Coordinates of C-alpha atoms in Angstrom, one line a residue:
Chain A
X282 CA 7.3 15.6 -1.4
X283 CA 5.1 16.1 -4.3
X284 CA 1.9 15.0 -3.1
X285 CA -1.7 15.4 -4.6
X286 CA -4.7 14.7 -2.5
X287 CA -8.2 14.5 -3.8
X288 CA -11.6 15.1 -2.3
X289 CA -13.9 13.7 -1.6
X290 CA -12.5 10.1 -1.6
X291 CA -15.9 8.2 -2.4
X292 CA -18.9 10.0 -3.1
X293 CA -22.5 8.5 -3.6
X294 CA -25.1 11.1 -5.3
X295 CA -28.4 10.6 -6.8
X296 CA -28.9 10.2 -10.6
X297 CA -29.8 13.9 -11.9
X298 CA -27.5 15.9 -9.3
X299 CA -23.9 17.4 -9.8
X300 CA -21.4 15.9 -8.0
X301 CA -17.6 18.2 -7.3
X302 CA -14.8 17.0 -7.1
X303 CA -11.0 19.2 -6.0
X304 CA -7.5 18.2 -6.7
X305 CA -5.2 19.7 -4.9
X306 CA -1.3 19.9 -5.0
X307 CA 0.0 19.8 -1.4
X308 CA 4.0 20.6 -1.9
X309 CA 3.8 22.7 -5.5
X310 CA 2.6 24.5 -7.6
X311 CA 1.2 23.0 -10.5
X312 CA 0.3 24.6 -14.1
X313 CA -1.5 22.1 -15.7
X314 CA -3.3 19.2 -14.0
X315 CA -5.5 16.0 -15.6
X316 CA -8.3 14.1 -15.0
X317 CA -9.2 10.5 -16.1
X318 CA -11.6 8.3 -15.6
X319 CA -11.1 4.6 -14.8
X320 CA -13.9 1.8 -15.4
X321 CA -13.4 -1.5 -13.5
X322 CA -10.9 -3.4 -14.4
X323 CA -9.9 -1.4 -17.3
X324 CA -7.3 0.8 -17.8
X325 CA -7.3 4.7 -17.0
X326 CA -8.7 7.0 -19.5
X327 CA -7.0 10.4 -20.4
X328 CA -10.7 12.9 -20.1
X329 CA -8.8 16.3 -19.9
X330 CA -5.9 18.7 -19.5
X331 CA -6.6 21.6 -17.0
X332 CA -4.7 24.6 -17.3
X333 CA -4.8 27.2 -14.4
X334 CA -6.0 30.0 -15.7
X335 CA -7.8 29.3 -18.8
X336 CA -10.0 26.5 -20.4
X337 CA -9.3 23.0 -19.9
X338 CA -8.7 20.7 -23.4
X339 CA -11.1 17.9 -23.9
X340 CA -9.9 14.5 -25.6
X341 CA -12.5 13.3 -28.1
X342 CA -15.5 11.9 -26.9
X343 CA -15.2 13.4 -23.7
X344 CA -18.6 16.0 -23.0
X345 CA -16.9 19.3 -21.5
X346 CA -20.6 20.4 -20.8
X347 CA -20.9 17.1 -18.8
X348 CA -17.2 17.3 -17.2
X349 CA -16.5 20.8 -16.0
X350 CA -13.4 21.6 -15.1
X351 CA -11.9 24.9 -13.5
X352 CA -8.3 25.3 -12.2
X353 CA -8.5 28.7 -10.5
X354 CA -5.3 28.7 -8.8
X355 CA -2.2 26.9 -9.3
X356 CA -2.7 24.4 -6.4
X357 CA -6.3 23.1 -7.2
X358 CA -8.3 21.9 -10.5
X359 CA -11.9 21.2 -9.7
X360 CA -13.9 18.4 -11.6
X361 CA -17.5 18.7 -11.7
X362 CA -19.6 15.9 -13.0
X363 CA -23.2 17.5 -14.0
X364 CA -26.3 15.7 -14.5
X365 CA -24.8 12.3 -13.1
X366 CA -26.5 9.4 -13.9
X367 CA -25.6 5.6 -13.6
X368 CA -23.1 5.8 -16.7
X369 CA -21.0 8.2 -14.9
X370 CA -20.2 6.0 -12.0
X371 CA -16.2 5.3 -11.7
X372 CA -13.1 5.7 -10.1
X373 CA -12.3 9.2 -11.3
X374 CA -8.2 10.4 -10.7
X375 CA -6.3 13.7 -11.0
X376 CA -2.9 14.3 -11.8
X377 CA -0.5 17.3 -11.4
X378 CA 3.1 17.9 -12.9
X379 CA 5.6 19.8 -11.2
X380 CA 8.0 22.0 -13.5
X381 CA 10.5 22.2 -11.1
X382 CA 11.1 18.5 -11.2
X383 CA 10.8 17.7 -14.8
X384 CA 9.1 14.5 -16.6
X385 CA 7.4 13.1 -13.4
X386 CA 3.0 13.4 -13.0
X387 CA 2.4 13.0 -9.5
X388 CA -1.1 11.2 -9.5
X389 CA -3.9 11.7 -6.5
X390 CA -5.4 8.9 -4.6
X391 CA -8.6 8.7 -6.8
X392 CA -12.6 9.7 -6.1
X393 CA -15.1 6.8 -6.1
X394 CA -18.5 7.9 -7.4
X395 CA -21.3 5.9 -7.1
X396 CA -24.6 7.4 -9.0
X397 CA -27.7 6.0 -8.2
Chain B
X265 CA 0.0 8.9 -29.7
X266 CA 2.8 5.9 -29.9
X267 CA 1.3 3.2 -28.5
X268 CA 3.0 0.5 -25.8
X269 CA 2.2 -3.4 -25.6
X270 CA 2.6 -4.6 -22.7
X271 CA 1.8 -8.4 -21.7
X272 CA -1.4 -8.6 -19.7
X273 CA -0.5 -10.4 -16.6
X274 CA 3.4 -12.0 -15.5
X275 CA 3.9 -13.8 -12.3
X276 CA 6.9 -14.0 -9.8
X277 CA 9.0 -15.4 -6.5
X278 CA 9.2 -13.5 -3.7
X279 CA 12.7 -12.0 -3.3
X280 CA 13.4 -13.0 -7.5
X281 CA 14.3 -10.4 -9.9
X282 CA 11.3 -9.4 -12.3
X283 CA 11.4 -8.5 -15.7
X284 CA 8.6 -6.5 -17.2
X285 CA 8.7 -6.0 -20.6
X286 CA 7.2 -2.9 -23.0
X287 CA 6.9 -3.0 -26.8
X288 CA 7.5 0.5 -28.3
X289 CA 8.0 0.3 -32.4
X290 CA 6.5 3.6 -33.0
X291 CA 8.5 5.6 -30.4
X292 CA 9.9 8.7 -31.6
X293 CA 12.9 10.6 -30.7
X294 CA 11.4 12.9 -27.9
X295 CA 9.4 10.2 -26.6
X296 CA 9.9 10.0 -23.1
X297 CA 9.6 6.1 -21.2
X298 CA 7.6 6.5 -18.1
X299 CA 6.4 3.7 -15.9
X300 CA 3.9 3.9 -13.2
X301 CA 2.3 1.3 -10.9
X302 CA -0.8 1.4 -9.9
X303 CA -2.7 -1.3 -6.5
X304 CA -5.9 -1.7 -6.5
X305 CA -8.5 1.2 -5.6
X306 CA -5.2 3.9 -5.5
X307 CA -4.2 5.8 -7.5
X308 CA -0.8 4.8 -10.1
X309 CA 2.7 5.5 -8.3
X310 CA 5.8 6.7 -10.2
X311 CA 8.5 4.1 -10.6
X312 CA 10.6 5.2 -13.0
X313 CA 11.3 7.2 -16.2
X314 CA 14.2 7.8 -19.2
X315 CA 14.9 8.9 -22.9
X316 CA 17.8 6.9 -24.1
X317 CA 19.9 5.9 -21.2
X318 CA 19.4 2.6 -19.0
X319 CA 18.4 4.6 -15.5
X320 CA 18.3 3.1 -12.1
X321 CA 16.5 4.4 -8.6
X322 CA 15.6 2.9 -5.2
X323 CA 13.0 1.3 -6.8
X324 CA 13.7 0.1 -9.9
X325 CA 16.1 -0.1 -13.4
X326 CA 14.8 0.9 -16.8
X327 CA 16.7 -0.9 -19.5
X328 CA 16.0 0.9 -22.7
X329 CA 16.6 -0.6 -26.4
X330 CA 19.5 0.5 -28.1
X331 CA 17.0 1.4 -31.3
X332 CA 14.1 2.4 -28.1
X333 CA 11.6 -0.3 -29.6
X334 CA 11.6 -1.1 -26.1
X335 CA 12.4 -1.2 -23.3
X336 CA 12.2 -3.4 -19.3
X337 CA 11.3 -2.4 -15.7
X338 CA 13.4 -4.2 -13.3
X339 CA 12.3 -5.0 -10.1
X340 CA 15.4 -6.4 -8.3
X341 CA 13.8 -8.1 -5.8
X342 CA 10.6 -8.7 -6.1
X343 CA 8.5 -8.6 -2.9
X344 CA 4.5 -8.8 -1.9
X345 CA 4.1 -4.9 -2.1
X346 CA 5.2 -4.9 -5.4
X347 CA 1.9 -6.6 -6.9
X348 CA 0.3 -4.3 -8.9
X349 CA -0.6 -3.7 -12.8
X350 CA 2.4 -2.2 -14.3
X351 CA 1.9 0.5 -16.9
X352 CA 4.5 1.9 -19.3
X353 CA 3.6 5.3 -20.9
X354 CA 5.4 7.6 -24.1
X355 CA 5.3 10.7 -23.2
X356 CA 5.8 13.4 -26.3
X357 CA 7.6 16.1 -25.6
X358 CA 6.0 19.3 -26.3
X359 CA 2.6 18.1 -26.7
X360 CA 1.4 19.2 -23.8
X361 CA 2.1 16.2 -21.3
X362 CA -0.6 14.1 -21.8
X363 CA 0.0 10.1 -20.5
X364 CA -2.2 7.6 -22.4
X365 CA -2.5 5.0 -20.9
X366 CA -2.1 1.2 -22.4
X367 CA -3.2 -1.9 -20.6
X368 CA -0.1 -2.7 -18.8
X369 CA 0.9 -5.6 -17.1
X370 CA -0.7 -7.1 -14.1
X371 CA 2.3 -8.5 -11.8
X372 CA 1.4 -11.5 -9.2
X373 CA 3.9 -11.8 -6.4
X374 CA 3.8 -15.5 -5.0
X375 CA 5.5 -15.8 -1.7

């Protein structure tokens, strides 16, 4: 149980278009979901707390008019990266608690984006 | 956020018990320990988690610190799927959840 799936797993997108990205938890429901960002070789990067049904929180130095995020319903946070360019390319991951299981984040398989 | 130190990289035998340590000084009281593992091109894994008692599961043992400075994962018996980078994360407790992520500990498995 307790899985999270993203989608799309890679994506490749010119440099100027907007590029959307779902998490979605399979097994539970889940109130607040994350999103971070991880570079190669480097460690994962916290960008934002989503909570369904109001606005996500930013961590400093993350852009919420370059990252929007929208969890509509309590099974799927949406990511979308706006204006991509190069910069933006990286392995992007979502993760979901569930409440009725305590401490654990159940993480997705990540979203490869490749701006060119 | 307390931060963790973690060596960058440890190596192990096949089928020999690991040791994977995590430096905590700053930890407070509702701090939880979390560890997740994470292969390449996935995304990290759960492994294990506690507040103050030494936990085990099918996968691993935490042994915590009596003063929870720190703390090590135990992998029992290390085997090929178990190379991975090794991250050990404070969670605060009514803070809203948040794992930040250190460096962690890249693990090499040598048969």
């Amino acid at each position: 149980g307790a899985v999270v799936s993203q989608h799309p797993s890679w994506v490749i997108c010119k440099s100027g278009t907007s590029v959307k990205i779902e998490c979605r938890s399979l097994d539970f429901q889940a109130t607040t979901m994350f999103w971070y960002r991880q570079f190669p070789k480097q460690s994962l990067m916290l960008m934002a707390t989503s909570n369904e049904g109001s606005k996500a929180t930013y961590e400093q130095g993350v852009e919420k008019d370059k990252f929007l995020i929208n969890h509509a319903s309590l099974t799927l946070s949406t990511l979308t990266v706006t204006s991509a360019h190069p910069e933006d390319s990286s392995f992007y991951i979502c993760s979901a608690r569930d409440e009725g299981r305590g401490e654990t984040q159940y993480f997705g398989p990540g979203t490869r984006l490749l701006v060119l | 956020d307390a931060k963790t130190t973690q060596p960058n990289s440890m190596e192990s035998n096949e089928e020999e018990p690991v040791h994977l340590p995590c430096n905590h000084s700053t930890i407070s009281g509702t701090d939880y320990i979390h560890w997740y593992r994470q292969l390449p091109s996935q995304g990290p894994e759960y492994v294990i988690h506690g507040l103050t008692s030494n936990v085990n599961n099918r996968m691993a043992s935490l042994a915590i610190a009596e003063d929870r400075k720190s703390s090590t994962l135990i992998l029992h018996r290390a085997t090929l799927r178990d190379a991975a980078v090794y991250y050990c994360i404070l969670r605060a407790l009514n803070t809203g959840n948040q794992f930040y992520f250190g460096t962690g500990t890249s693990l090499t498995v040598i048969p």
